[in-house]
Coordinates of C-alpha atoms and ligand atoms in Angstrom, one line a residue:
X1 CA 110.6 114.4 95.5
X2 CA 111.8 111.0 94.5
X3 CA 115.3 109.6 95.1
X4 CA 116.8 106.4 93.8
X5 CA 119.9 104.4 94.5
X6 CA 121.8 103.8 91.2
X7 CA 124.6 101.3 92.0
X8 CA 125.3 103.0 95.4
X9 CA 124.9 106.6 94.1
X10 CA 122.0 108.7 95.2
X11 CA 120.0 110.0 92.2
X12 CA 117.3 112.7 92.4
X13 CA 114.5 112.3 89.9
X14 CA 113.7 115.8 88.7
X15 CA 111.4 117.0 85.9
X16 CA 114.4 117.6 83.7
X17 CA 115.9 114.1 84.3
X18 CA 117.9 112.1 86.8
X19 CA 120.5 114.1 88.7
X20 CA 123.5 112.5 90.4
X21 CA 123.3 114.2 93.8
X22 CA 127.0 114.1 94.6
X23 CA 128.1 115.6 91.3
X24 CA 125.3 118.2 91.2
X25 CA 125.9 119.3 94.8
X26 CA 129.7 119.6 94.1
X27 CA 130.4 116.8 96.7
X28 CA 128.2 118.3 99.4
X29 CA 125.8 115.4 99.6
X30 CA 126.3 111.7 99.1
X31 CA 127.5 109.9 97.1
X32 CA 125.5 107.1 98.8
X33 CA 122.1 107.3 100.3
X34 CA 123.3 106.8 103.9
X35 CA 125.5 110.0 103.7
X36 CA 122.4 111.8 102.3
X37 CA 120.2 110.8 105.2
X38 CA 122.7 112.1 107.7
X39 CA 122.1 115.6 106.4
X40 CA 118.5 115.1 105.3
X41 CA 117.1 118.5 106.2
X42 CA 119.9 120.4 104.4
X43 CA 119.6 118.0 101.5
X44 CA 115.8 118.6 101.3
X45 CA 116.4 122.3 100.9
X46 CA 119.0 121.8 98.2
X47 CA 117.0 119.1 96.4
X48 CA 113.7 121.1 96.5
X49 CA 115.5 123.9 94.6
X50 CA 117.0 121.4 92.2
X51 CA 113.7 119.7 91.6
X52 CA 111.9 122.8 90.7
X53 CA 113.9 123.1 87.5
X54 CA 111.5 123.2 84.6
X55 CA 111.8 120.3 82.3
X56 CA 109.8 117.5 80.6
X57 CA 110.6 114.3 82.5
X58 CA 107.1 112.9 83.2
X59 CA 106.3 110.2 85.7
X60 CA 106.3 107.7 82.8
X61 CA 109.8 108.9 81.7
X62 CA 111.0 108.5 85.3
X63 CA 109.8 104.9 85.5
X64 CA 111.2 104.2 82.0
X65 CA 114.5 105.5 83.3
X66 CA 114.3 103.3 86.4
X67 CA 113.9 100.3 84.1
X68 CA 117.2 101.1 82.5
X69 CA 119.2 101.3 85.7
X70 CA 121.5 98.3 85.8
X71 CA 121.8 98.2 89.6
X72 CA 118.9 99.7 91.4
X73 CA 119.8 99.5 95.0
X74 CA 117.7 99.9 98.1
X75 CA 116.7 103.5 98.8
X76 CA 118.2 103.0 102.3
X77 CA 120.8 100.3 101.8
X78 CA 122.5 100.3 105.2
X79 CA 120.0 101.1 107.9
X80 CA 121.3 100.9 111.5
X81 CA 117.9 99.4 112.6
X82 CA 115.2 97.6 110.6
X83 CA 111.9 97.1 112.4
X84 CA 109.0 95.0 111.4
X85 CA 105.4 95.4 112.6
X86 CA 103.0 92.5 112.9
X87 CA 99.2 92.3 112.9
X88 CA 98.6 95.9 111.6
X89 CA 95.7 95.3 109.2
X90 CA 92.3 93.8 110.3
X91 CA 92.1 91.4 107.4
X92 CA 95.5 90.0 108.1
X93 CA 94.7 89.7 111.9
X94 CA 91.5 87.8 110.9
X95 CA 93.3 85.4 108.5
X96 CA 96.0 84.7 111.2
X97 CA 93.2 84.0 113.7
X98 CA 94.7 86.5 116.2
X99 CA 93.3 89.2 118.4
X100 CA 93.7 92.9 117.6
X101 CA 96.8 94.1 119.5
X102 CA 96.4 97.1 121.8
X103 CA 99.8 98.5 120.8
X104 CA 102.2 97.8 117.9
X105 CA 103.8 94.4 117.8
X106 CA 107.4 94.9 116.8
X107 CA 110.2 92.6 115.7
X108 CA 113.6 92.9 114.0
X109 CA 114.7 92.2 110.5
X110 CA 118.5 92.1 110.4
X111 CA 120.0 94.7 108.1
X112 CA 121.9 92.2 106.0
X113 CA 118.5 91.2 104.4
X114 CA 118.0 94.6 102.8
X115 CA 118.4 94.7 99.0
X116 CA 117.1 96.7 96.1
X117 CA 113.8 96.3 94.4
X118 CA 114.8 94.2 91.4
X119 CA 116.2 91.0 92.7
X120 CA 116.9 87.3 92.1
X121 CA 116.6 85.6 95.4
X122 CA 117.8 82.1 96.3
X123 CA 115.2 80.1 98.2
X124 CA 116.2 78.4 101.4
X125 CA 114.5 75.1 102.4
X126 CA 111.1 75.4 104.0
X127 CA 108.1 77.6 103.2
X128 CA 109.0 81.2 102.0
X129 CA 106.0 83.5 102.3
X130 CA 105.3 87.0 101.0
X131 CA 104.1 90.1 102.9
X132 CA 103.8 93.3 100.9
X133 CA 104.4 96.4 103.1
X134 CA 104.7 100.1 103.1
X135 CA 108.2 100.9 104.4
X136 CA 109.0 104.0 106.4
X137 CA 112.5 105.6 106.1
X138 CA 113.6 107.8 109.0
X139 CA 115.2 111.2 108.1
X140 CA 116.3 112.6 111.5
X141 CA 117.2 111.4 115.0
X142 CA 113.9 110.7 116.6
X143 CA 113.6 109.9 120.4
X144 CA 110.4 110.2 122.4
X145 CA 108.6 112.0 119.5
X146 CA 104.9 112.8 119.9
X147 CA 102.5 111.5 117.2
X148 CA 101.6 114.9 115.9
X149 CA 105.2 115.7 115.2
X150 CA 106.2 112.2 113.9
X151 CA 106.0 113.0 110.2
X152 CA 108.7 115.6 110.6
X153 CA 111.1 112.7 111.3
X154 CA 110.2 110.7 108.2
X155 CA 112.4 111.1 105.1
X156 CA 109.9 109.3 103.0
X157 CA 108.1 106.2 102.1
X158 CA 109.1 103.2 100.0
X159 CA 107.8 99.8 99.3
X160 CA 109.0 96.5 100.8
X161 CA 108.5 92.8 101.0
X162 CA 108.8 91.3 104.4
X163 CA 109.7 87.8 103.2
X164 CA 109.6 85.0 105.9
X165 CA 110.6 81.4 106.1
X166 CA 107.7 79.9 108.1
X167 CA 109.3 76.6 109.1
X168 CA 112.1 78.3 111.0
X169 CA 109.7 81.0 112.3
X170 CA 107.5 78.5 114.0
X171 CA 110.1 75.9 114.9
X172 CA 110.4 76.5 118.6
X173 CA 108.1 76.9 121.6
X174 CA 107.7 80.6 120.7
X175 CA 107.9 82.1 117.2
X176 CA 111.3 83.3 116.1
X177 CA 110.8 86.2 113.8
X178 CA 114.2 87.8 113.5
X179 CA 116.1 85.0 111.8
X180 CA 113.2 83.6 109.8
X181 CA 112.7 87.0 108.2
X182 CA 116.3 87.8 107.5
X183 CA 117.7 85.3 104.9
X184 CA 119.7 87.0 102.1
X185 CA 117.3 89.0 99.9
X186 CA 114.4 88.8 102.4
X187 CA 114.0 92.6 102.7
X188 CA 113.8 94.1 99.2
X189 CA 112.8 97.8 99.2
X190 CA 112.3 100.3 96.4
X191 CA 112.1 101.2 93.7
X192 CA 112.5 104.8 95.0
X193 CA 112.0 106.8 98.2
X194 CA 109.2 109.3 97.9
X195 CA 108.9 112.3 100.2
X196 CA 105.5 112.5 102.0
X197 CA 104.5 115.8 100.2
X198 CA 105.0 114.0 96.8
X199 CA 102.5 111.2 97.5
X200 CA 98.8 111.4 96.5
X201 CA 97.9 110.8 100.2
X202 CA 100.6 109.9 102.6
X203 CA 98.0 108.2 104.9
X204 CA 96.1 106.2 102.4
X205 CA 97.7 104.4 99.4
X206 CA 96.8 101.3 97.5
X207 CA 99.2 98.4 98.1
X208 CA 99.3 94.9 96.6
X209 CA 101.3 92.1 95.2
X210 CA 101.0 89.3 92.7
X211 CA 102.8 86.0 91.9
X212 CA 103.2 85.2 88.2
X213 CA 100.4 87.7 87.4
X214 CA 97.9 86.4 90.0
X215 CA 97.0 89.0 92.6
X216 CA 97.7 87.7 96.1
X217 CA 97.3 90.9 98.3
X218 CA 95.4 94.1 97.7
X219 CA 94.8 96.7 100.4
X220 CA 95.0 100.3 101.4
X221 CA 97.5 101.7 103.9
X222 CA 94.7 103.8 105.3
X223 CA 93.4 100.5 106.9
X224 CA 96.5 100.2 109.1
X225 CA 95.6 99.8 112.8
X226 CA 98.6 101.9 113.7
X227 CA 99.4 104.7 111.3
X228 CA 102.8 105.8 110.1
X229 CA 102.9 108.6 112.6
X230 CA 101.8 106.4 115.5
X231 CA 104.4 103.7 114.7
X232 CA 107.2 106.3 114.5
X233 CA 106.1 107.9 117.8
X234 CA 105.5 104.6 119.6
X235 CA 108.9 103.1 118.5
X236 CA 110.8 106.3 119.4
X237 CA 109.5 106.1 123.0
X238 CA 111.3 102.8 123.3
X239 CA 114.5 103.3 121.3
X240 CA 116.1 106.3 119.4
X241 CA 115.5 106.1 115.7
X242 CA 118.3 107.1 113.3
X243 CA 118.4 108.6 109.8
X244 CA 118.1 105.8 107.3
X245 CA 116.3 103.4 109.7
X246 CA 113.6 101.3 108.0
X247 CA 110.2 100.4 109.5
X248 CA 108.2 97.6 107.7
X249 CA 104.7 98.7 108.7
X250 CA 102.7 95.4 108.5
X251 CA 101.0 93.5 105.7
X252 CA 97.4 93.4 104.5
X253 CA 95.6 90.0 104.1
X254 CA 96.5 87.5 101.5
X255 CA 99.7 85.9 102.7
X256 CA 100.5 82.3 101.8
X257 CA 100.7 80.5 105.1
X258 CA 97.1 81.0 106.1
X259 CA 95.6 79.7 102.8
X260 CA 94.0 76.3 102.5
X261 CA 96.2 74.6 101.6
X262 CA 99.1 76.9 102.5
X263 CA 101.0 78.3 99.5
X264 CA 104.7 79.3 99.4
X265 CA 107.0 80.7 96.9
X266 CA 108.5 78.3 94.4
X267 CA 111.5 78.2 92.1
X268 CA 110.7 80.2 89.0
X269 CA 108.1 82.4 90.7
X270 CA 108.0 86.1 90.1
X271 CA 106.7 88.2 92.9
X272 CA 105.6 91.7 91.8
X273 CA 104.7 94.3 94.5
X274 CA 103.3 97.8 94.1
X275 CA 102.5 100.8 96.2
X276 CA 100.5 103.8 94.8
X277 CA 102.8 106.8 94.2
X278 CA 106.0 104.8 94.9
X279 CA 106.1 102.2 92.1
X280 CA 106.8 98.5 91.6
X281 CA 109.4 96.1 92.8
X282 CA 110.0 92.5 91.6
X283 CA 111.7 89.4 93.0
X284 CA 112.4 86.3 91.1
X285 CA 113.1 83.1 93.0
X286 CA 115.6 80.4 92.2
X287 CA 116.7 77.0 93.5
X288 CA 118.0 74.6 94.4
X289 CA 116.9 75.3 97.9
X290 CA 119.8 75.7 100.3
X291 CA 119.9 74.4 103.9
X292 CA 119.2 77.0 106.6
X293 CA 120.0 76.6 110.3
X294 CA 119.6 73.0 111.6
X295 CA 116.3 72.7 113.3
X296 CA 116.5 69.3 115.1
Ligands
ZN301 ZN1 105.5 91.7 107.9

Protein backbone atom coordinates (compact mmCIF):
# COMPACT_ATOMS: atom_id res chain seq x y z
CA UNK A 1 0.00 0.00 0.00
CA UNK A 2 1.20 3.48 -0.88
CA UNK A 3 -0.04 6.71 0.66
CA UNK A 4 0.73 10.27 -0.35
CA UNK A 5 0.13 13.69 1.19
CA UNK A 6 -1.70 15.91 -1.29
CA UNK A 7 -1.70 19.42 0.14
CA UNK A 8 -2.26 18.13 3.69
CA UNK A 9 -4.80 15.44 2.76
CA UNK A 10 -3.96 11.76 2.91
CA UNK A 11 -4.39 9.97 -0.39
CA UNK A 12 -4.37 6.21 -0.86
CA UNK A 13 -2.98 5.09 -4.21
CA UNK A 14 -5.17 2.19 -5.26
CA UNK A 15 -5.26 0.22 -8.50
CA UNK A 16 -8.32 2.15 -9.56
CA UNK A 17 -6.87 5.55 -8.81
CA UNK A 18 -6.04 7.97 -6.01
CA UNK A 19 -8.54 7.92 -3.15
CA UNK A 20 -8.99 10.78 -0.67
CA UNK A 21 -8.94 8.88 2.62
CA UNK A 22 -11.09 11.30 4.63
CA UNK A 23 -13.84 11.40 2.01
CA UNK A 24 -13.79 7.69 1.19
CA UNK A 25 -13.88 6.69 4.86
CA UNK A 26 -16.77 9.11 5.56
CA UNK A 27 -14.59 11.13 7.91
CA UNK A 28 -13.30 8.17 9.92
CA UNK A 29 -9.62 8.65 9.00
CA UNK A 30 -7.63 11.78 8.28
CA UNK A 31 -7.84 14.20 6.66
CA UNK A 32 -4.11 14.73 7.36
CA UNK A 33 -1.47 12.00 7.68
CA UNK A 34 -0.86 12.66 11.40
CA UNK A 35 -4.48 11.77 12.21
CA UNK A 36 -4.14 8.62 10.08
CA UNK A 37 -0.99 7.44 11.95
CA UNK A 38 -2.85 7.77 15.28
CA UNK A 39 -5.22 5.02 14.12
CA UNK A 40 -2.79 3.15 11.89
CA UNK A 41 -3.91 -0.41 12.58
CA UNK A 42 -7.60 0.35 11.96
CA UNK A 43 -6.64 2.42 8.93
CA UNK A 44 -4.58 -0.48 7.52
CA UNK A 45 -7.55 -2.82 7.74
CA UNK A 46 -9.82 -0.31 6.00
CA UNK A 47 -7.21 0.65 3.40
CA UNK A 48 -6.33 -2.97 2.56
CA UNK A 49 -9.98 -3.58 1.67
CA UNK A 50 -10.11 -0.33 -0.31
CA UNK A 51 -6.84 -1.14 -2.15
CA UNK A 52 -8.03 -4.52 -3.32
CA UNK A 53 -10.56 -2.82 -5.60
CA UNK A 54 -9.95 -4.06 -9.12
CA UNK A 55 -8.81 -1.35 -11.49
CA UNK A 56 -6.17 -0.35 -13.94
CA UNK A 57 -3.93 2.21 -12.22
CA UNK A 58 -0.44 0.83 -12.87
CA UNK A 59 2.72 1.87 -11.02
CA UNK A 60 3.45 4.13 -13.99
CA UNK A 61 0.00 5.74 -13.74
CA UNK A 62 0.60 6.25 -10.02
CA UNK A 63 3.87 8.09 -10.59
CA UNK A 64 2.31 10.08 -13.42
CA UNK A 65 -0.42 11.11 -10.99
CA UNK A 66 2.19 12.08 -8.37
CA UNK A 67 3.78 14.39 -10.95
CA UNK A 68 0.49 16.24 -11.30
CA UNK A 69 0.06 16.86 -7.56
CA UNK A 70 0.52 20.57 -6.96
CA UNK A 71 1.55 20.30 -3.34
CA UNK A 72 3.09 16.94 -2.54
CA UNK A 73 3.65 17.09 1.21
CA UNK A 74 5.79 14.94 3.46
CA UNK A 75 4.22 11.50 4.09
CA UNK A 76 4.61 12.30 7.82
CA UNK A 77 4.55 16.10 7.94
CA UNK A 78 4.47 16.66 11.73
CA UNK A 79 6.43 13.94 13.49
CA UNK A 80 6.84 14.41 17.24
CA UNK A 81 10.39 13.06 17.01
CA UNK A 82 12.86 12.91 14.13
CA UNK A 83 15.94 10.77 14.59
CA UNK A 84 19.08 10.59 12.51
CA UNK A 85 21.53 7.69 12.50
CA UNK A 86 25.22 8.26 11.73
CA UNK A 87 27.83 5.84 10.39
CA UNK A 88 25.45 3.06 9.34
CA UNK A 89 27.10 1.96 6.04
CA UNK A 90 30.65 0.58 5.81
CA UNK A 91 31.52 2.67 2.74
CA UNK A 92 30.48 5.87 4.47
CA UNK A 93 32.37 4.94 7.65
CA UNK A 94 35.49 4.42 5.51
CA UNK A 95 35.14 7.74 3.65
CA UNK A 96 34.61 9.53 6.99
CA UNK A 97 37.74 7.86 8.39
CA UNK A 98 35.81 6.60 11.42
CA UNK A 99 35.63 3.28 13.26
CA UNK A 100 32.57 1.03 13.00
CA UNK A 101 30.26 1.87 15.91
CA UNK A 102 29.30 -0.96 18.27
CA UNK A 103 25.76 0.41 18.55
CA UNK A 104 23.68 2.96 16.57
CA UNK A 105 24.92 6.54 16.71
CA UNK A 106 21.84 8.73 17.08
CA UNK A 107 21.19 12.46 16.70
CA UNK A 108 18.18 14.74 16.30
CA UNK A 109 16.83 16.57 13.30
CA UNK A 110 14.31 19.14 14.50
CA UNK A 111 10.82 18.58 13.09
CA UNK A 112 10.65 22.05 11.50
CA UNK A 113 13.05 20.83 8.75
CA UNK A 114 10.59 18.21 7.45
CA UNK A 115 9.16 19.05 4.01
CA UNK A 116 7.75 17.17 1.03
CA UNK A 117 9.71 15.53 -1.73
CA UNK A 118 9.56 18.23 -4.40
CA UNK A 119 11.18 21.35 -3.03
CA UNK A 120 12.97 24.57 -3.72
CA UNK A 121 15.37 25.08 -0.82
CA UNK A 122 17.21 28.29 0.03
CA UNK A 123 20.87 27.74 0.80
CA UNK A 124 22.36 29.14 3.99
CA UNK A 125 26.00 30.27 4.02
CA UNK A 126 28.58 27.51 4.43
CA UNK A 127 28.79 24.06 2.87
CA UNK A 128 25.51 22.22 2.40
CA UNK A 129 25.99 18.48 1.91
CA UNK A 130 23.69 15.68 0.75
CA UNK A 131 22.96 12.31 2.44
CA UNK A 132 20.38 10.09 0.77
CA UNK A 133 18.65 7.86 3.33
CA UNK A 134 15.90 5.36 3.80
CA UNK A 135 13.45 6.91 6.29
CA UNK A 136 11.36 4.80 8.65
CA UNK A 137 7.90 6.02 9.72
CA UNK A 138 6.56 4.61 12.99
CA UNK A 139 2.95 3.33 13.04
CA UNK A 140 2.30 2.48 16.72
CA UNK A 141 3.54 3.40 20.20
CA UNK A 142 6.80 1.51 20.54
CA UNK A 143 8.60 1.24 23.86
CA UNK A 144 11.17 -1.43 24.70
CA UNK A 145 10.30 -3.44 21.62
CA UNK A 146 12.36 -6.53 20.77
CA UNK A 147 14.01 -6.70 17.37
CA UNK A 148 11.95 -9.66 16.12
CA UNK A 149 8.75 -7.66 16.75
CA UNK A 150 10.04 -4.28 15.56
CA UNK A 151 8.54 -4.36 12.04
CA UNK A 152 5.06 -4.55 13.64
CA UNK A 153 5.62 -0.97 14.83
CA UNK A 154 6.65 0.40 11.43
CA UNK A 155 3.93 2.06 9.31
CA UNK A 156 6.15 2.07 6.26
CA UNK A 157 9.28 3.29 4.58
CA UNK A 158 9.91 6.46 2.65
CA UNK A 159 12.91 8.25 1.18
CA UNK A 160 14.73 11.20 2.72
CA UNK A 161 17.63 13.57 2.35
CA UNK A 162 19.50 14.34 5.57
CA UNK A 163 20.90 17.70 4.42
CA UNK A 164 23.66 19.15 6.58
CA UNK A 165 25.50 22.47 6.77
CA UNK A 166 29.03 21.29 7.53
CA UNK A 167 30.56 24.59 8.75
CA UNK A 168 28.09 24.90 11.64
CA UNK A 169 28.25 21.15 12.25
CA UNK A 170 32.00 21.28 12.89
CA UNK A 171 32.25 24.79 14.34
CA UNK A 172 32.79 23.88 18.01
CA UNK A 173 34.98 21.59 20.06
CA UNK A 174 32.45 18.78 19.46
CA UNK A 175 30.23 18.34 16.39
CA UNK A 176 26.80 19.93 16.61
CA UNK A 177 24.49 17.83 14.49
CA UNK A 178 21.02 19.02 15.54
CA UNK A 179 21.10 22.60 14.32
CA UNK A 180 23.37 21.98 11.35
CA UNK A 181 20.94 19.38 9.99
CA UNK A 182 17.74 21.35 10.64
CA UNK A 183 17.73 24.48 8.46
CA UNK A 184 14.39 24.98 6.64
CA UNK A 185 13.98 22.30 3.98
CA UNK A 186 16.85 20.13 5.30
CA UNK A 187 14.59 17.10 5.82
CA UNK A 188 12.71 16.41 2.59
CA UNK A 189 10.87 13.06 2.65
CA UNK A 190 8.64 11.37 0.09
CA UNK A 191 7.29 10.99 -2.47
CA UNK A 192 5.06 8.39 -0.76
CA UNK A 193 5.01 6.08 2.22
CA UNK A 194 5.09 2.40 1.23
CA UNK A 195 4.01 -0.31 3.65
CA UNK A 196 6.65 -3.01 4.20
CA UNK A 197 4.56 -5.73 2.46
CA UNK A 198 4.40 -3.66 -0.74
CA UNK A 199 8.20 -3.35 -1.16
CA UNK A 200 10.27 -5.72 -3.31
CA UNK A 201 12.40 -6.54 -0.20
CA UNK A 202 11.93 -4.41 2.90
CA UNK A 203 15.48 -5.29 4.02
CA UNK A 204 17.36 -4.65 0.79
CA UNK A 205 16.54 -1.81 -1.62
CA UNK A 206 18.68 0.17 -4.04
CA UNK A 207 19.19 3.76 -2.92
CA UNK A 208 21.00 6.64 -4.60
CA UNK A 209 21.16 10.30 -5.52
CA UNK A 210 22.48 12.53 -8.27
CA UNK A 211 23.29 16.21 -8.71
CA UNK A 212 22.43 17.69 -12.10
CA UNK A 213 22.34 14.15 -13.51
CA UNK A 214 25.72 13.03 -12.10
CA UNK A 215 25.39 10.07 -9.70
CA UNK A 216 26.79 10.92 -6.27
CA UNK A 217 25.63 8.03 -4.10
CA UNK A 218 24.54 4.51 -4.97
CA UNK A 219 24.06 1.76 -2.43
CA UNK A 220 21.79 -0.91 -1.03
CA UNK A 221 19.93 -0.66 2.26
CA UNK A 222 20.86 -4.32 2.86
CA UNK A 223 24.38 -3.02 3.59
CA UNK A 224 23.24 -1.10 6.68
CA UNK A 225 25.22 -2.04 9.78
CA UNK A 226 22.06 -1.73 11.89
CA UNK A 227 18.89 -2.85 10.10
CA UNK A 228 15.50 -1.14 10.24
CA UNK A 229 14.34 -3.63 12.89
CA UNK A 230 17.44 -3.22 15.04
CA UNK A 231 17.24 0.60 14.86
CA UNK A 232 13.57 0.65 15.92
CA UNK A 233 14.26 -1.80 18.75
CA UNK A 234 17.40 -0.02 19.94
CA UNK A 235 15.82 3.46 19.92
CA UNK A 236 12.68 2.19 21.65
CA UNK A 237 14.77 0.94 24.56
CA UNK A 238 15.88 4.52 25.20
CA UNK A 239 12.74 6.54 24.39
CA UNK A 240 9.11 5.77 23.49
CA UNK A 241 8.48 6.09 19.76
CA UNK A 242 5.19 7.59 18.59
CA UNK A 243 3.03 7.12 15.46
CA UNK A 244 4.37 9.36 12.72
CA UNK A 245 7.92 9.57 14.14
CA UNK A 246 10.60 9.55 11.44
CA UNK A 247 13.98 7.81 11.62
CA UNK A 248 16.63 8.74 9.01
CA UNK A 249 18.60 5.50 8.93
CA UNK A 250 22.03 6.62 7.71
CA UNK A 251 23.67 7.26 4.37
CA UNK A 252 25.80 5.19 1.99
CA UNK A 253 29.15 6.52 0.73
CA UNK A 254 29.44 9.43 -1.68
CA UNK A 255 28.70 12.53 0.40
CA UNK A 256 30.36 15.84 -0.55
CA UNK A 257 32.42 16.74 2.52
CA UNK A 258 34.82 13.80 2.28
CA UNK A 259 35.65 14.32 -1.43
CA UNK A 260 38.96 15.81 -2.56
CA UNK A 261 38.35 18.69 -2.88
CA UNK A 262 35.12 18.76 -0.85
CA UNK A 263 31.98 19.46 -2.87
CA UNK A 264 28.85 21.18 -1.63
CA UNK A 265 25.49 22.10 -3.11
CA UNK A 266 25.41 25.29 -5.13
CA UNK A 267 22.75 27.72 -6.34
CA UNK A 268 20.96 26.21 -9.32
CA UNK A 269 21.80 22.59 -8.45
CA UNK A 270 19.12 19.92 -8.64
CA UNK A 271 19.48 17.02 -6.22
CA UNK A 272 17.50 13.95 -7.28
CA UNK A 273 17.22 11.00 -4.86
CA UNK A 274 15.65 7.59 -5.36
CA UNK A 275 14.77 4.50 -3.36
CA UNK A 276 13.68 1.25 -5.03
CA UNK A 277 9.96 0.62 -4.54
CA UNK A 278 9.38 4.11 -3.08
CA UNK A 279 10.22 6.54 -5.87
CA UNK A 280 12.06 9.79 -6.47
CA UNK A 281 12.30 13.10 -4.66
CA UNK A 282 13.97 16.28 -5.91
CA UNK A 283 15.29 19.46 -4.32
CA UNK A 284 16.39 22.55 -6.22
CA UNK A 285 18.67 25.02 -4.47
CA UNK A 286 18.53 28.78 -4.69
CA UNK A 287 20.48 31.75 -3.36
CA UNK A 288 21.52 34.28 -2.36
CA UNK A 289 22.87 32.44 0.66
CA UNK A 290 21.42 33.70 3.92
CA UNK A 291 23.31 34.05 7.20
CA UNK A 292 22.81 31.30 9.76
CA UNK A 293 23.69 31.55 13.46
CA UNK A 294 26.76 33.70 14.16
CA UNK A 295 29.77 31.45 14.62
CA UNK A 296 32.44 33.79 16.05
ZN1 LIG B 1 22.56 11.25 7.78
